[in-house]
mmCIF file of C-alpha atoms in Angstrom:
data_model
loop_
_atom_site.group_PDB
_atom_site.id
_atom_site.type_symbol
_atom_site.label_atom_id
_atom_site.label_comp_id
_atom_site.label_asym_id
_atom_site.label_seq_id
_atom_site.Cartn_x
_atom_site.Cartn_y
_atom_site.Cartn_z
ATOM 1 C CA MET A 174 95.701 83.286 105.776
ATOM 2 C CA SER A 175 94.108 80.669 103.963
ATOM 3 C CA MET A 176 90.482 80.163 105.210
ATOM 4 C CA ILE A 177 88.795 76.763 105.663
ATOM 5 C CA ASN A 178 85.083 76.881 105.010
ATOM 6 C CA TYR A 179 83.303 74.165 106.384
ATOM 7 C CA ALA A 180 79.906 75.283 105.577
ATOM 8 C CA SER A 181 80.630 75.574 101.592
ATOM 9 C CA ARG A 182 83.566 72.894 102.022
ATOM 10 C CA GLU A 183 85.998 75.246 100.455
ATOM 11 C CA ILE A 184 89.639 75.809 101.171
ATOM 12 C CA ASN A 185 91.156 78.976 99.189
ATOM 13 C CA CYS A 186 95.000 79.570 99.539
ATOM 14 C CA LYS A 187 96.708 82.783 98.318
ATOM 15 C CA ILE A 188 99.939 82.701 96.432
ATOM 16 C CA VAL A 189 101.696 85.976 95.566
ATOM 17 C CA TYR A 190 104.400 86.550 92.587
ATOM 18 C CA TYR A 191 106.600 89.281 93.668
ATOM 19 C CA GLY A 192 109.567 90.688 91.888
ATOM 20 C CA PRO A 193 111.020 93.814 90.287
ATOM 21 C CA GLY A 194 109.461 95.430 87.271
ATOM 22 C CA LEU A 195 109.297 93.558 83.940
ATOM 23 C CA CYS A 196 110.746 90.399 85.590
ATOM 24 C CA GLY A 197 107.870 88.267 84.315
ATOM 25 C CA LYS A 198 105.362 87.780 86.886
ATOM 26 C CA THR A 199 102.406 88.666 84.843
ATOM 27 C CA THR A 200 103.910 86.219 81.906
ATOM 28 C CA ASN A 201 103.791 83.494 84.589
ATOM 29 C CA LEU A 202 100.149 83.862 85.261
ATOM 30 C CA GLU A 203 99.251 84.241 81.461
ATOM 31 C CA TYR A 204 101.299 80.996 80.872
ATOM 32 C CA VAL A 205 99.283 79.080 83.536
ATOM 33 C CA TYR A 206 96.019 80.573 82.211
ATOM 34 C CA GLU A 207 96.794 79.458 78.620
ATOM 35 C CA LYS A 208 97.972 75.917 79.491
ATOM 36 C CA VAL A 209 95.660 74.798 82.218
ATOM 37 C CA SER A 210 92.209 73.307 81.162
ATOM 38 C CA PRO A 211 89.545 75.848 81.024
ATOM 39 C CA ASN A 212 87.468 74.216 83.780
ATOM 40 C CA THR A 213 90.259 74.199 86.351
ATOM 41 C CA ARG A 214 90.866 77.903 86.104
ATOM 42 C CA GLY A 215 88.633 81.024 86.580
ATOM 43 C CA LYS A 216 89.091 84.381 84.803
ATOM 44 C CA LEU A 217 92.278 86.268 84.400
ATOM 45 C CA ILE A 218 91.719 89.659 86.089
ATOM 46 C CA SER A 219 94.372 92.298 85.014
ATOM 47 C CA LEU A 220 94.401 95.710 86.551
ATOM 48 C CA ALA A 221 96.822 97.222 84.244
ATOM 49 C CA THR A 222 97.791 100.550 82.536
ATOM 50 C CA GLU A 223 97.528 101.330 78.910
ATOM 51 C CA THR A 224 100.801 100.018 78.219
ATOM 52 C CA GLU A 225 100.052 96.688 79.902
ATOM 53 C CA ARG A 226 102.152 97.318 82.993
ATOM 54 C CA THR A 227 100.653 96.025 86.236
ATOM 55 C CA LEU A 228 99.077 98.898 88.146
ATOM 56 C CA PHE A 229 97.322 96.980 90.883
ATOM 57 C CA PHE A 230 97.480 93.243 90.477
ATOM 58 C CA ASP A 231 96.764 90.268 88.221
ATOM 59 C CA PHE A 232 94.335 87.552 89.774
ATOM 60 C CA LEU A 233 94.116 84.071 88.541
ATOM 61 C CA PRO A 234 92.036 81.321 90.445
ATOM 62 C CA VAL A 235 93.077 77.612 89.782
ATOM 63 C CA ASP A 236 90.869 74.985 91.123
ATOM 64 C CA LEU A 237 92.475 71.519 92.134
ATOM 65 C CA GLY A 238 89.035 70.187 92.358
ATOM 66 C CA SER A 239 87.454 68.319 95.335
ATOM 67 C CA ILE A 240 90.087 67.065 97.768
ATOM 68 C CA ARG A 241 88.505 64.695 100.527
ATOM 69 C CA GLY A 242 85.231 66.542 100.095
ATOM 70 C CA PHE A 243 86.851 70.070 100.034
ATOM 71 C CA LYS A 244 86.935 72.222 97.034
ATOM 72 C CA THR A 245 90.488 73.558 97.100
ATOM 73 C CA ARG A 246 91.495 76.435 95.342
ATOM 74 C CA PHE A 247 94.727 78.525 94.764
ATOM 75 C CA HIS A 248 94.479 82.290 94.321
ATOM 76 C CA LEU A 249 97.370 83.310 92.296
ATOM 77 C CA TYR A 250 98.259 87.097 92.450
ATOM 78 C CA THR A 251 100.897 89.263 91.036
ATOM 79 C CA VAL A 252 102.059 92.678 92.532
ATOM 80 C CA PRO A 253 103.167 95.900 90.380
ATOM 81 C CA GLY A 254 106.828 95.572 90.379
ATOM 82 C CA GLN A 255 107.674 99.240 89.813
ATOM 83 C CA VAL A 256 109.188 100.875 92.669
ATOM 84 C CA TYR A 257 106.450 103.638 93.164
ATOM 85 C CA TYR A 258 103.783 101.154 93.623
ATOM 86 C CA ASN A 259 104.675 99.803 96.998
ATOM 87 C CA ALA A 260 101.378 100.800 98.546
ATOM 88 C CA SER A 261 99.568 98.648 96.284
ATOM 89 C CA ARG A 262 102.121 95.655 96.664
ATOM 90 C CA LYS A 263 101.601 95.858 100.407
ATOM 91 C CA LEU A 264 97.878 95.354 100.073
ATOM 92 C CA ILE A 265 98.284 92.397 97.825
ATOM 93 C CA LEU A 266 100.431 90.540 100.487
ATOM 94 C CA LYS A 267 97.705 90.714 103.017
ATOM 95 C CA GLY A 268 96.978 87.081 104.167
ATOM 96 C CA VAL A 269 99.296 85.592 101.768
ATOM 97 C CA ASP A 270 100.123 81.820 102.296
ATOM 98 C CA GLY A 271 102.852 81.543 99.884
ATOM 99 C CA VAL A 272 105.459 83.673 97.858
ATOM 100 C CA VAL A 273 107.185 83.181 94.457
ATOM 101 C CA PHE A 274 109.938 85.756 94.043
ATOM 102 C CA VAL A 275 110.467 85.951 90.208
ATOM 103 C CA ALA A 276 113.918 87.394 89.401
ATOM 104 C CA ASP A 277 115.262 88.982 86.355
ATOM 105 C CA SER A 278 118.480 87.079 85.534
ATOM 106 C CA GLN A 279 119.901 89.843 83.292
ATOM 107 C CA VAL A 280 123.146 91.451 84.913
ATOM 108 C CA GLU A 281 121.857 94.803 84.900
ATOM 109 C CA ARG A 282 118.665 94.070 86.936
ATOM 110 C CA LEU A 283 120.829 92.507 89.789
ATOM 111 C CA ASP A 284 120.359 95.567 92.084
ATOM 112 C CA ALA A 285 116.677 95.750 91.070
ATOM 113 C CA ASN A 286 116.122 92.166 92.225
ATOM 114 C CA ILE A 287 118.082 92.779 95.536
ATOM 115 C CA GLU A 288 115.927 95.934 96.337
ATOM 116 C CA SER A 289 112.512 94.066 95.523
ATOM 117 C CA MET A 290 113.830 91.123 97.910
ATOM 118 C CA HIS A 291 114.297 93.899 100.767
ATOM 119 C CA ASN A 292 111.069 95.449 100.023
ATOM 120 C CA LEU A 293 109.386 92.028 100.151
ATOM 121 C CA TYR A 294 110.817 91.361 103.543
ATOM 122 C CA GLU A 295 109.840 94.839 104.668
ATOM 123 C CA ASN A 296 106.390 94.608 103.425
ATOM 124 C CA LEU A 297 105.789 91.205 105.023
ATOM 125 C CA ALA A 298 107.195 92.341 108.186
ATOM 126 C CA GLU A 299 104.346 94.743 108.423
ATOM 127 C CA TYR A 300 101.758 92.019 108.637
ATOM 128 C CA GLY A 301 104.055 90.070 111.391
ATOM 129 C CA LEU A 302 105.106 87.773 108.589
ATOM 130 C CA ASP A 303 108.763 86.272 108.065
ATOM 131 C CA LEU A 304 109.740 85.038 104.684
ATOM 132 C CA ARG A 305 111.900 82.232 106.599
ATOM 133 C CA GLU A 306 108.765 80.870 108.062
ATOM 134 C CA ILE A 307 106.206 80.606 105.094
ATOM 135 C CA PRO A 308 106.314 78.828 101.948
ATOM 136 C CA PHE A 309 108.490 80.632 99.585
ATOM 137 C CA VAL A 310 110.314 79.672 96.379
ATOM 138 C CA ILE A 311 112.540 81.629 93.889
ATOM 139 C CA GLN A 312 112.259 81.646 89.879
ATOM 140 C CA TYR A 313 115.252 82.970 87.961
ATOM 141 C CA ASN A 314 113.700 83.855 85.121
ATOM 142 C CA LYS A 315 114.814 84.949 81.488
ATOM 143 C CA ARG A 316 117.779 82.227 81.438
ATOM 144 C CA ASP A 317 117.671 82.347 77.574
ATOM 145 C CA LEU A 318 118.976 85.822 77.601
ATOM 146 C CA PRO A 319 122.853 86.516 76.518
ATOM 147 C CA ASN A 320 123.707 89.006 79.491
ATOM 148 C CA ILE A 321 122.775 87.016 82.673
ATOM 149 C CA SER A 322 124.323 86.694 86.061
ATOM 150 C CA SER A 323 125.267 83.033 86.942
ATOM 151 C CA LEU A 324 123.463 80.906 89.085
ATOM 152 C CA GLN A 325 125.899 80.939 91.829
ATOM 153 C CA GLU A 326 125.668 84.511 91.900
ATOM 154 C CA LEU A 327 122.130 84.877 91.849
ATOM 155 C CA GLU A 328 121.926 82.282 94.778
ATOM 156 C CA GLU A 329 124.508 84.067 96.953
ATOM 157 C CA GLN A 330 122.785 87.514 96.481
ATOM 158 C CA LEU A 331 119.240 86.563 96.680
ATOM 159 C CA ASN A 332 118.788 83.124 98.338
ATOM 160 C CA PRO A 333 120.535 83.004 101.583
ATOM 161 C CA GLY A 334 117.797 80.773 103.273
ATOM 162 C CA ARG A 335 118.357 78.259 100.445
ATOM 163 C CA VAL A 336 114.600 77.807 99.547
ATOM 164 C CA PRO A 337 113.639 75.803 96.417
ATOM 165 C CA TYR A 338 114.572 77.596 93.335
ATOM 166 C CA PHE A 339 113.865 77.172 89.391
ATOM 167 C CA GLU A 340 115.558 78.448 86.330
ATOM 168 C CA ALA A 341 112.795 79.575 83.839
ATOM 169 C CA VAL A 342 112.215 81.235 80.498
ATOM 170 C CA GLY A 343 108.559 82.464 81.308
ATOM 171 C CA VAL A 344 107.716 83.579 77.815
ATOM 172 C CA ARG A 345 108.254 79.988 76.597
ATOM 173 C CA GLY A 346 106.643 78.432 79.761
ATOM 174 C CA ILE A 347 109.923 76.802 80.672
ATOM 175 C CA GLY A 348 110.266 76.349 84.572
ATOM 176 C CA VAL A 349 106.569 77.948 85.297
ATOM 177 C CA PHE A 350 104.787 74.992 86.237
ATOM 178 C CA ASP A 351 107.761 73.568 88.154
ATOM 179 C CA THR A 352 107.453 76.832 90.286
ATOM 180 C CA LEU A 353 103.825 76.537 90.726
ATOM 181 C CA LYS A 354 103.905 72.918 91.825
ATOM 182 C CA SER A 355 106.715 73.509 94.337
ATOM 183 C CA VAL A 356 104.957 76.703 96.039
ATOM 184 C CA SER A 357 101.422 75.027 95.866
ATOM 185 C CA LYS A 358 102.747 71.760 97.510
ATOM 186 C CA SER A 359 104.607 73.780 100.283
ATOM 187 C CA VAL A 360 101.381 75.877 100.983
ATOM 188 C CA ILE A 361 99.142 72.649 101.254
ATOM 189 C CA LYS A 362 101.807 71.044 103.621
ATOM 190 C CA SER A 363 101.732 74.145 105.654
ATOM 191 C CA LEU A 364 97.954 73.630 106.462
ATOM 192 C CA SER A 365 98.618 70.352 108.090
ATOM 193 C CA MET B 261 102.344 75.874 112.874
ATOM 194 C CA ALA B 262 103.190 79.042 110.992
ATOM 195 C CA GLY B 263 101.115 78.581 108.073
ATOM 196 C CA ALA B 264 98.104 76.650 109.369
ATOM 197 C CA ALA B 265 94.787 78.183 108.572
ATOM 198 C CA SER B 266 94.035 81.122 110.900
ATOM 199 C CA TRP B 267 90.333 80.755 111.174
ATOM 200 C CA SER B 268 87.614 78.665 109.773
ATOM 201 C CA PHE B 269 83.770 79.009 109.068
ATOM 202 C CA GLY B 270 81.806 76.178 110.553
ATOM 203 C CA GLU B 271 78.202 75.289 109.586
ATOM 204 C CA GLU B 272 76.598 76.643 112.571
ATOM 205 C CA ASP B 273 78.264 80.069 112.155
ATOM 206 C CA SER B 274 77.054 80.018 108.375
ATOM 207 C CA ARG B 275 73.831 79.143 109.233
ATOM 208 C CA ARG B 276 73.449 82.086 111.830
ATOM 209 C CA ILE B 277 75.047 84.436 109.428
ATOM 210 C CA GLU B 278 72.819 83.218 106.346
ATOM 211 C CA GLY B 279 69.695 83.629 108.430
ATOM 212 C CA LEU B 280 70.711 87.116 109.350
ATOM 213 C CA LEU B 281 71.386 88.364 105.820
ATOM 214 C CA GLN B 282 68.337 86.840 104.408
ATOM 215 C CA GLY B 283 66.376 88.753 106.848
ATOM 216 C CA PHE B 284 68.351 91.891 106.004
ATOM 217 C CA LEU B 285 67.880 91.350 102.271
ATOM 218 C CA TYR B 286 63.986 91.185 102.850
ATOM 219 C CA ASP B 287 63.977 94.511 105.115
ATOM 220 C CA ALA B 288 66.129 96.344 102.683
ATOM 221 C CA GLY B 289 64.756 95.304 99.459
ATOM 222 C CA ALA B 290 68.315 94.266 98.149
ATOM 223 C CA ARG B 291 68.882 91.588 95.795
ATOM 224 C CA CYS B 292 72.144 89.835 97.080
ATOM 225 C CA ALA B 293 74.665 90.246 99.787
ATOM 226 C CA LEU B 294 78.064 88.651 99.600
ATOM 227 C CA LEU B 295 80.584 88.344 102.720
ATOM 228 C CA VAL B 296 84.239 88.462 101.552
ATOM 229 C CA ASP B 297 87.140 88.455 103.699
ATOM 230 C CA ARG B 298 89.897 90.923 103.686
ATOM 231 C CA THR B 299 92.304 88.676 101.842
ATOM 232 C CA GLY B 300 89.839 88.622 98.897
ATOM 233 C CA GLN B 301 88.217 85.086 99.531
ATOM 234 C CA LEU B 302 84.335 84.763 99.462
ATOM 235 C CA VAL B 303 82.916 83.661 102.677
ATOM 236 C CA ALA B 304 79.270 83.591 101.817
ATOM 237 C CA THR B 305 76.426 84.528 99.321
ATOM 238 C CA VAL B 306 72.950 85.088 100.378
ATOM 239 C CA GLY B 307 70.099 85.866 97.929
ATOM 240 C CA GLU B 308 69.855 85.719 94.188
ATOM 241 C CA GLN B 309 72.868 83.888 93.033
ATOM 242 C CA PRO B 310 74.880 86.434 90.965
ATOM 243 C CA GLU B 311 75.610 85.515 87.272
ATOM 244 C CA PHE B 312 79.034 86.910 87.321
ATOM 245 C CA ASP B 313 82.405 85.064 88.406
ATOM 246 C CA SER B 314 82.004 85.520 92.174
ATOM 247 C CA VAL B 315 85.660 84.306 92.895
ATOM 248 C CA ALA B 316 87.005 87.142 90.766
ATOM 249 C CA PHE B 317 84.338 89.732 92.190
ATOM 250 C CA ALA B 318 85.658 88.805 95.662
ATOM 251 C CA SER B 319 89.270 89.596 94.894
ATOM 252 C CA LEU B 320 88.120 92.798 93.381
ATOM 253 C CA ALA B 321 85.879 94.071 96.013
ATOM 254 C CA ALA B 322 88.592 93.143 98.756
ATOM 255 C CA ALA B 323 91.201 95.215 96.727
ATOM 256 C CA ASP B 324 88.736 98.008 96.237
ATOM 257 C CA PHE B 325 87.940 98.105 99.930
ATOM 258 C CA SER B 326 91.735 97.980 100.807
ATOM 259 C CA ALA B 327 92.877 100.801 98.465
ATOM 260 C CA ASN B 328 89.969 102.866 99.921
ATOM 261 C CA ASP B 329 91.100 102.471 103.438
ATOM 262 C CA GLN B 330 94.627 103.520 102.296
ATOM 263 C CA LEU B 331 93.275 106.728 100.885
ATOM 264 C CA ALA B 332 91.310 107.373 103.972
ATOM 265 C CA THR B 333 94.604 107.085 105.968
ATOM 266 C CA MET B 334 96.052 109.472 103.512
ATOM 267 C CA ILE B 335 93.421 112.253 104.214
ATOM 268 C CA GLY B 336 93.606 111.664 107.910
ATOM 269 C CA GLU B 337 90.922 109.669 108.453
ATOM 270 C CA ASN B 338 91.177 105.894 110.258
ATOM 271 C CA GLU B 339 88.986 104.224 107.732
ATOM 272 C CA PHE B 340 85.960 104.547 105.298
ATOM 273 C CA SER B 341 83.763 102.272 106.973
ATOM 274 C CA SER B 342 81.399 101.890 103.936
ATOM 275 C CA LEU B 343 81.623 102.541 100.278
ATOM 276 C CA PHE B 344 78.863 103.003 97.677
ATOM 277 C CA HIS B 345 79.219 102.619 93.795
ATOM 278 C CA GLN B 346 76.246 103.602 91.913
ATOM 279 C CA GLY B 347 75.348 102.042 88.437
ATOM 280 C CA GLU B 348 72.601 103.350 86.078
ATOM 281 C CA LYS B 349 70.395 100.272 87.362
ATOM 282 C CA GLU B 350 72.774 98.190 89.738
ATOM 283 C CA SER B 351 74.495 99.499 92.584
ATOM 284 C CA MET B 352 76.560 98.327 95.417
ATOM 285 C CA TYR B 353 77.289 99.131 98.891
ATOM 286 C CA LEU B 354 80.201 97.717 100.853
ATOM 287 C CA ALA B 355 80.659 97.734 104.487
ATOM 288 C CA ASP B 356 83.357 96.945 106.868
ATOM 289 C CA VAL B 357 82.458 94.085 109.398
ATOM 290 C CA ALA B 358 84.828 93.714 112.479
ATOM 291 C CA LYS B 359 87.874 94.804 110.443
ATOM 292 C CA ARG B 360 88.246 91.119 109.103
ATOM 293 C CA VAL B 361 85.202 91.033 106.563
ATOM 294 C CA ILE B 362 83.607 92.944 104.067
ATOM 295 C CA LEU B 363 79.640 93.084 103.435
ATOM 296 C CA VAL B 364 78.834 93.675 99.677
ATOM 297 C CA VAL B 365 75.049 94.354 99.022
ATOM 298 C CA LEU B 366 73.861 94.345 95.593
ATOM 299 C CA PHE B 367 70.627 96.261 94.742
ATOM 300 C CA ASP B 368 68.672 97.735 92.134
ATOM 301 C CA ASN B 369 66.228 100.568 91.705
ATOM 302 C CA ARG B 370 63.397 98.509 93.627
ATOM 303 C CA THR B 371 64.891 99.811 96.941
ATOM 304 C CA THR B 372 66.962 103.076 97.685
ATOM 305 C CA LEU B 373 70.305 104.048 98.786
ATOM 306 C CA GLY B 374 68.804 105.441 102.060
ATOM 307 C CA MET B 375 66.864 102.138 102.958
ATOM 308 C CA VAL B 376 70.060 99.957 102.283
ATOM 309 C CA ARG B 377 72.166 102.135 104.457
ATOM 310 C CA VAL B 378 69.840 102.138 107.481
ATOM 311 C CA LYS B 379 69.392 98.442 107.312
ATOM 312 C CA VAL B 380 73.186 97.958 106.706
ATOM 313 C CA LYS B 381 74.225 99.708 109.978
ATOM 314 C CA ASN B 382 71.886 97.336 111.932
ATOM 315 C CA VAL B 383 73.043 94.011 110.309
ATOM 316 C CA VAL B 384 76.888 95.057 110.413
ATOM 317 C CA ARG B 385 76.558 95.471 114.394
ATOM 318 C CA GLU B 386 74.974 92.036 114.535
ATOM 319 C CA LEU B 387 77.444 90.414 112.124
ATOM 320 C CA ALA B 388 80.466 92.056 113.980
ATOM 321 C CA GLY B 389 79.107 90.297 117.148
ATOM 322 C CA ILE B 390 79.005 86.896 115.480
ATOM 323 C CA PHE B 391 82.414 87.281 113.947
ATOM 324 C CA ARG B 392 84.050 88.620 117.067
ATOM 325 C CA GLU B 393 82.444 85.685 118.946
ATOM 326 C CA MET B 394 84.016 83.291 116.217
ATOM 327 C CA PHE B 395 87.374 84.727 116.313
ATOM 328 C CA ASP B 396 87.416 84.686 119.990
ATOM 329 C CA ARG B 397 86.429 80.986 120.078
ATOM 330 C CA TYR B 398 89.247 80.223 117.701
ATOM 331 C CA ALA B 399 91.877 82.367 119.762
ATOM 332 C CA ALA B 400 90.640 80.771 123.057
ATOM 333 C CA SER B 401 90.959 77.127 121.729
ATOM 334 C CA GLN B 402 94.416 77.962 120.856
ATOM 335 C CA SER B 403 94.194 75.315 118.196
ATOM 336 C CA ARG B 404 93.989 76.672 114.595
ATOM 337 C CA PRO B 405 92.117 74.469 112.083
ATOM 338 C CA TYR B 406 94.485 72.039 110.323
ATOM 339 C CA LEU B 407 94.150 69.754 107.613
ATOM 340 C CA GLU B 408 94.615 65.953 108.027
ATOM 341 C CA THR B 409 97.796 64.158 106.418
ATOM 342 C CA ALA B 410 95.442 62.217 104.059
ATOM 343 C CA PHE B 411 94.337 65.455 102.692
ATOM 344 C CA VAL B 412 97.836 66.861 102.128
ATOM 345 C CA ASP B 413 98.817 63.593 100.122
ATOM 346 C CA GLU B 414 95.781 63.787 97.923
ATOM 347 C CA ALA B 415 96.214 67.334 97.288
ATOM 348 C CA GLU B 416 99.769 66.785 96.321
ATOM 349 C CA ASP B 417 98.754 63.909 93.702
ATOM 350 C CA GLU B 418 96.503 66.000 92.408
ATOM 351 C CA ILE B 419 99.041 69.101 91.706
ATOM 352 C CA ASP B 420 101.180 66.493 89.945
ATOM 353 C CA ARG B 421 98.221 65.402 87.659
ATOM 354 C CA LEU B 422 97.193 68.865 86.921
ATOM 355 C CA PHE B 423 100.408 70.439 86.492
ATOM 356 C CA GLY B 424 102.491 67.731 85.743
ATOM 357 C CA ASP B 425 102.780 67.688 82.090
ATOM 358 C CA LEU B 426 102.375 71.186 81.212
#
């Protein structure tokens, strides 16, 4: 639910990174924070436990600058991946404009990916949103690890709607900006 | 269009709201009032301009309010319509406005919680009226605010420029 503020001439869009625990959602935001120029991004806020597991969310605002007189900004959020934090996950999805599902490519995490994808559908449905109708991309992360599912299998299990997908190695930044570019363009298009 | 912006905030709305909040700040002796929408976006800031990162502040305030809403439900309440956080020098009072927006009031020891609370009640009622009228107006017009094609083209170019080589 992006809001166009004609008074302050601002447009803010909310993009949420979703996925199972330890799939690399926070790593995506950390890489974006590290790489974009400091005058383009705000503070990276992380509400995490002492062991650096996301407790509530991470938040990073990224400015596109002024587009036709409107200061345009993306608010990037992650959700806590661990199953028992569902109440918090649901809150973060409120007013979402675009979703990135970060899947963990490791074979032993396939079931966790599927469960998290179902959970995403269910939580969006509670806000009357359908993943097939909002900007949505999938990132297959950790492609550098040895024990990973094939791309074909991941696509079959997680991407029946054939939305754009990207292979990634989040810790090295591979695929991180391709994913962000794709979802942010899709969000902007959905506003026209 | 599924993703089109669901509401917009016009200059006339902004003037009315800012006028109202300026009067409130004066009456309550508070320093600053921020309006944050429930999704964490800053709608307006009135009074002393805060020195902190107000974008991050807005996302945290919305999360704070939402988490407390859920806690309210768990103990059998419909909502906590207001929250108070007390600091040694600076305090903040958060109040729901028409279920869509949160009013955040920052104040220090030049006033009292009681005074802020009393004045917030009145201003929330008036703000709720304005916001309801605003939302009804958009609902009635059946056309959601949208951006022109040229905006989309320029934004896409900017996305490529900013994120292209990273």
